[in-house]
Coordinates of C-alpha atoms in Angstrom, one line a residue:
M22 CA 102.0 93.2 121.2
T23 CA 102.8 90.7 124.0
S24 CA 102.7 87.5 121.9
N25 CA 105.4 86.0 119.8
H26 CA 103.3 86.5 116.7
L27 CA 105.4 85.9 113.5
F28 CA 108.6 85.2 115.5
A29 CA 110.6 82.1 114.6
P30 CA 109.5 78.8 116.2
D31 CA 113.1 78.0 117.2
P32 CA 113.3 79.0 120.9
A33 CA 116.8 80.6 120.7
Q34 CA 115.8 82.7 117.7
R35 CA 112.5 83.6 119.2
H36 CA 114.2 84.8 122.4
I37 CA 116.6 87.0 120.4
A38 CA 113.7 88.4 118.3
R39 CA 111.7 89.1 121.4
A40 CA 114.6 90.9 123.1
L41 CA 115.2 93.1 120.0
Y42 CA 111.6 93.9 119.5
D43 CA 111.1 94.9 123.1
R44 CA 113.9 97.4 122.8
V45 CA 112.3 99.2 119.8
R46 CA 108.6 98.6 120.1
G47 CA 107.9 102.0 121.6
L48 CA 110.0 104.0 119.2
P49 CA 108.3 106.2 116.5
L50 CA 108.2 104.8 113.0
I51 CA 110.6 106.0 110.3
C52 CA 109.2 105.0 106.9
P53 CA 111.9 105.6 104.2
H54 CA 110.1 104.1 101.3
G55 CA 106.4 104.2 100.9
H56 CA 104.3 104.3 97.8
V57 CA 101.8 106.4 99.7
D58 CA 99.9 109.0 97.7
P59 CA 100.7 112.3 99.4
R60 CA 97.2 113.4 98.4
L61 CA 95.9 111.3 101.3
L62 CA 97.6 113.5 103.8
A63 CA 97.2 116.9 101.9
D64 CA 93.5 116.8 102.5
P65 CA 92.5 116.7 106.2
A66 CA 89.1 115.3 105.3
Y67 CA 90.2 112.7 102.8
D68 CA 87.7 110.0 102.3
W69 CA 89.0 106.4 101.8
G70 CA 85.8 105.4 100.0
T71 CA 84.4 101.9 100.6
P72 CA 86.2 99.0 102.2
V73 CA 86.8 97.7 98.6
D74 CA 88.2 101.0 97.5
L75 CA 90.7 100.8 100.4
L76 CA 91.6 97.1 100.7
I77 CA 90.8 95.3 97.5
I78 CA 91.1 97.3 94.3
P79 CA 94.5 98.8 95.1
D80 CA 96.0 95.5 96.3
H81 CA 97.7 93.7 93.5
Y82 CA 98.5 90.8 95.8
I83 CA 94.8 90.1 96.2
F84 CA 93.6 90.6 92.6
R85 CA 96.5 88.8 91.0
M86 CA 95.9 85.7 93.2
L87 CA 92.2 85.8 92.2
Y88 CA 93.1 86.3 88.6
S89 CA 95.4 83.3 88.7
Q90 CA 92.4 81.2 89.8
G91 CA 90.3 82.3 86.8
I92 CA 88.5 85.3 88.3
A93 CA 88.4 88.2 85.8
L94 CA 89.8 91.5 87.1
E95 CA 86.5 93.1 86.0
Q96 CA 84.8 91.0 88.7
V97 CA 86.8 92.8 91.4
G98 CA 86.1 96.2 90.0
I99 CA 89.2 96.7 87.9
P100 CA 88.6 98.0 84.3
R101 CA 90.9 97.7 81.4
K102 CA 93.5 100.6 81.2
D103 CA 92.3 101.5 77.7
G104 CA 88.7 101.6 78.8
A105 CA 87.7 98.9 76.2
P106 CA 85.2 96.2 77.1
S107 CA 86.5 93.0 78.5
K108 CA 87.7 90.5 75.9
D109 CA 85.5 87.9 77.6
G110 CA 82.5 90.2 77.8
V111 CA 82.7 90.4 81.6
P112 CA 81.3 93.7 82.9
V113 CA 83.2 95.8 85.4
E114 CA 81.5 95.1 88.8
T115 CA 80.4 98.4 90.5
D116 CA 78.6 96.9 93.5
H117 CA 81.4 96.8 96.1
R118 CA 79.4 94.6 98.4
K119 CA 79.4 91.9 95.7
I120 CA 83.1 92.4 95.2
W121 CA 83.8 92.0 98.9
Q122 CA 81.6 88.8 99.0
L123 CA 83.5 87.4 96.0
V124 CA 86.8 87.9 97.8
A125 CA 85.5 86.4 101.0
D126 CA 84.2 83.4 99.1
H127 CA 87.7 82.8 97.9
W128 CA 89.6 83.8 101.0
H129 CA 90.8 80.2 101.5
L130 CA 93.3 80.9 98.7
F131 CA 95.1 83.3 101.0
H132 CA 95.5 80.9 104.0
T133 CA 99.2 81.0 105.2
T134 CA 100.1 83.8 102.7
P135 CA 101.5 87.1 103.8
T136 CA 98.4 88.8 102.3
G137 CA 96.1 86.7 104.4
I138 CA 98.1 87.4 107.6
W139 CA 98.2 91.1 106.8
L140 CA 94.5 91.5 106.3
R141 CA 93.7 89.5 109.4
D142 CA 96.1 91.6 111.5
E143 CA 94.8 94.8 109.8
L144 CA 91.2 94.0 110.7
R145 CA 92.1 93.2 114.3
D146 CA 94.8 95.8 115.1
V147 CA 93.7 98.8 113.0
F148 CA 89.9 98.4 112.9
G149 CA 89.2 96.4 116.0
I150 CA 87.5 93.6 114.1
D151 CA 88.5 90.3 115.6
L152 CA 86.7 88.1 113.1
K153 CA 88.2 85.8 110.5
L154 CA 86.9 86.7 107.0
N155 CA 84.7 84.0 105.4
S156 CA 81.7 83.8 103.2
A157 CA 79.2 83.9 106.1
N158 CA 80.5 86.9 107.9
A159 CA 81.6 88.9 104.9
P160 CA 78.5 91.3 105.0
I161 CA 79.0 91.9 108.8
I162 CA 82.7 92.7 108.4
Y163 CA 81.9 95.0 105.4
D164 CA 79.4 97.0 107.5
M165 CA 81.9 97.2 110.4
L166 CA 84.6 98.5 108.1
A167 CA 82.3 101.0 106.4
D168 CA 81.3 102.3 109.9
R169 CA 85.0 102.7 110.9
L170 CA 86.0 104.4 107.7
A171 CA 83.3 107.1 108.3
Q172 CA 84.8 108.1 111.6
P173 CA 87.2 111.0 112.0
E174 CA 89.8 108.8 113.8
Y175 CA 90.2 106.7 110.7
R176 CA 91.1 109.6 108.4
P177 CA 94.7 109.4 107.0
R178 CA 96.2 112.1 109.3
S179 CA 94.6 110.6 112.4
L180 CA 96.0 107.2 111.5
F181 CA 99.4 108.8 110.8
E182 CA 99.5 110.2 114.3
R183 CA 98.0 107.0 115.9
F184 CA 100.8 104.9 114.3
N185 CA 103.4 107.2 115.8
I186 CA 105.1 108.0 112.5
E187 CA 108.0 110.3 112.8
V188 CA 108.6 110.7 109.1
L189 CA 107.1 109.2 106.0
A190 CA 108.9 109.3 102.6
T191 CA 106.6 109.0 99.6
T192 CA 107.8 107.9 96.1
D193 CA 107.4 110.5 93.4
A194 CA 108.3 110.8 89.7
A195 CA 111.0 113.2 88.8
T196 CA 108.4 115.2 86.9
D197 CA 106.0 115.5 89.8
T198 CA 105.3 119.1 90.8
L199 CA 104.9 117.9 94.5
D200 CA 101.8 120.1 94.9
H201 CA 100.5 117.8 97.5
H202 CA 103.7 118.0 99.5
Q203 CA 103.6 121.8 99.4
A204 CA 99.9 121.7 100.5
I205 CA 100.9 119.5 103.5
R206 CA 103.5 122.0 104.5
A207 CA 101.2 125.0 104.0
S208 CA 98.4 123.4 106.1
G209 CA 100.3 123.7 109.3
W210 CA 99.8 120.0 110.2
G211 CA 102.7 118.6 112.2
G212 CA 103.1 115.3 110.4
R213 CA 106.5 115.1 108.5
V214 CA 106.0 113.8 105.0
I215 CA 108.9 114.1 102.5
P216 CA 109.2 113.2 98.8
T217 CA 111.6 110.6 97.3
F218 CA 113.0 111.3 93.8
R219 CA 112.3 108.5 91.4
P220 CA 113.6 109.2 87.9
D221 CA 112.9 105.8 86.2
A222 CA 110.3 107.2 83.8
V223 CA 112.8 109.7 82.3
I224 CA 116.0 107.7 82.7
N225 CA 114.9 104.3 81.2
L226 CA 114.6 104.8 77.5
D227 CA 112.3 101.7 77.2
A228 CA 109.9 103.2 79.8
E229 CA 106.3 103.7 78.6
N230 CA 105.8 107.2 77.1
W231 CA 109.5 108.0 77.6
R232 CA 109.4 110.8 74.9
T233 CA 106.4 112.4 76.5
N234 CA 108.0 112.1 79.9
I235 CA 111.0 114.0 78.6
D236 CA 108.7 116.8 77.4
T237 CA 107.2 117.0 80.8
L238 CA 110.6 117.1 82.4
S239 CA 111.4 120.1 80.2
A240 CA 108.2 121.8 81.2
V241 CA 108.5 121.3 85.0
S242 CA 112.2 122.1 85.2
G243 CA 112.2 125.1 82.9
I244 CA 115.1 123.6 80.9
T245 CA 114.5 122.4 77.4
V246 CA 115.9 118.9 77.1
H247 CA 117.6 118.7 73.7
D248 CA 120.9 116.8 74.4
Y249 CA 122.6 114.9 77.2
D250 CA 123.9 118.0 79.0
S251 CA 120.5 119.7 79.1
F252 CA 119.0 116.3 80.3
L253 CA 121.4 116.2 83.2
D254 CA 120.8 119.9 84.0
A255 CA 117.0 119.2 84.1
L256 CA 117.5 116.3 86.4
A257 CA 119.7 118.3 88.7
Q258 CA 117.1 121.0 88.8
R259 CA 114.4 118.5 89.8
R260 CA 116.7 116.9 92.5
A261 CA 117.3 120.3 94.0
F262 CA 113.6 121.1 94.0
F263 CA 112.9 117.7 95.8
K264 CA 115.6 118.5 98.3
S265 CA 114.0 121.8 99.0
L266 CA 110.9 120.0 100.2
G267 CA 112.8 117.6 102.4
A268 CA 113.8 114.7 100.1
R269 CA 116.7 112.7 101.4
A270 CA 116.8 109.8 98.9
T271 CA 116.4 108.7 95.3
D272 CA 114.7 105.5 94.3
H273 CA 115.7 103.6 91.2
A274 CA 114.2 100.4 89.8
A275 CA 117.6 99.3 88.5
I276 CA 117.9 95.6 87.5
S277 CA 121.7 95.7 87.8
A278 CA 124.2 97.7 89.8
R279 CA 126.8 97.4 86.9
T280 CA 128.3 100.7 85.8
A281 CA 131.0 101.6 83.2
P282 CA 132.8 104.8 82.5
L283 CA 131.8 106.5 79.3
S284 CA 133.2 109.4 77.3
H285 CA 131.1 112.5 76.8
A286 CA 130.5 111.5 73.2
E287 CA 129.3 108.0 74.3

């Protein structure tokens, strides 16, 4: 990158930003917190699917913006979690070209937003497509993306190496067996991918399916959780297991840093 893209307009700030960037631009990436599914990197031949599978359906910044403007989630290929029909009778769209066209027809909603900037840069810098998405060129861009995604150099492991990633930490539930991490290690591939321990689903009593999650914690740890001490023992076992596969951090969705000393009874 030789431009001042996304740097501050103030000359003094831009000068400092440029100097700092030039010092680190060639260094490998250390990615300490990524909600990347390790399954992508466990399978050398992993297929991203269609451009919509990769760029639209998983991106809540895109579909929430569209939803806020009256576009049903079903129209962008997202079904109800319970599998029930849409309350408005809108069928789940399965034609990904139609979904891509729908997004392109409403792309003006993303002008000046981080989402709009990100997709534009992604098209240009990752996929080599220097076109601004709009209604007219949507089919052309879709075809170009589909062609790129079918090429070996756009497989997850190839992109990992192209981006010069030194280490990527995923985000994994405390009850995760980390099978994909073990598969990555066993494959002999040189990319360093480590887990991050996220215990929210078993720590937060108001978490969805908390009781079921505790049962799963018992099963994967080999420690039957029946009181507070066994609960802590099970968590300790899981943390040790995560560390054995390279984990260096825990990730908590805490809404407050407030803590208080409690007696064992409490």
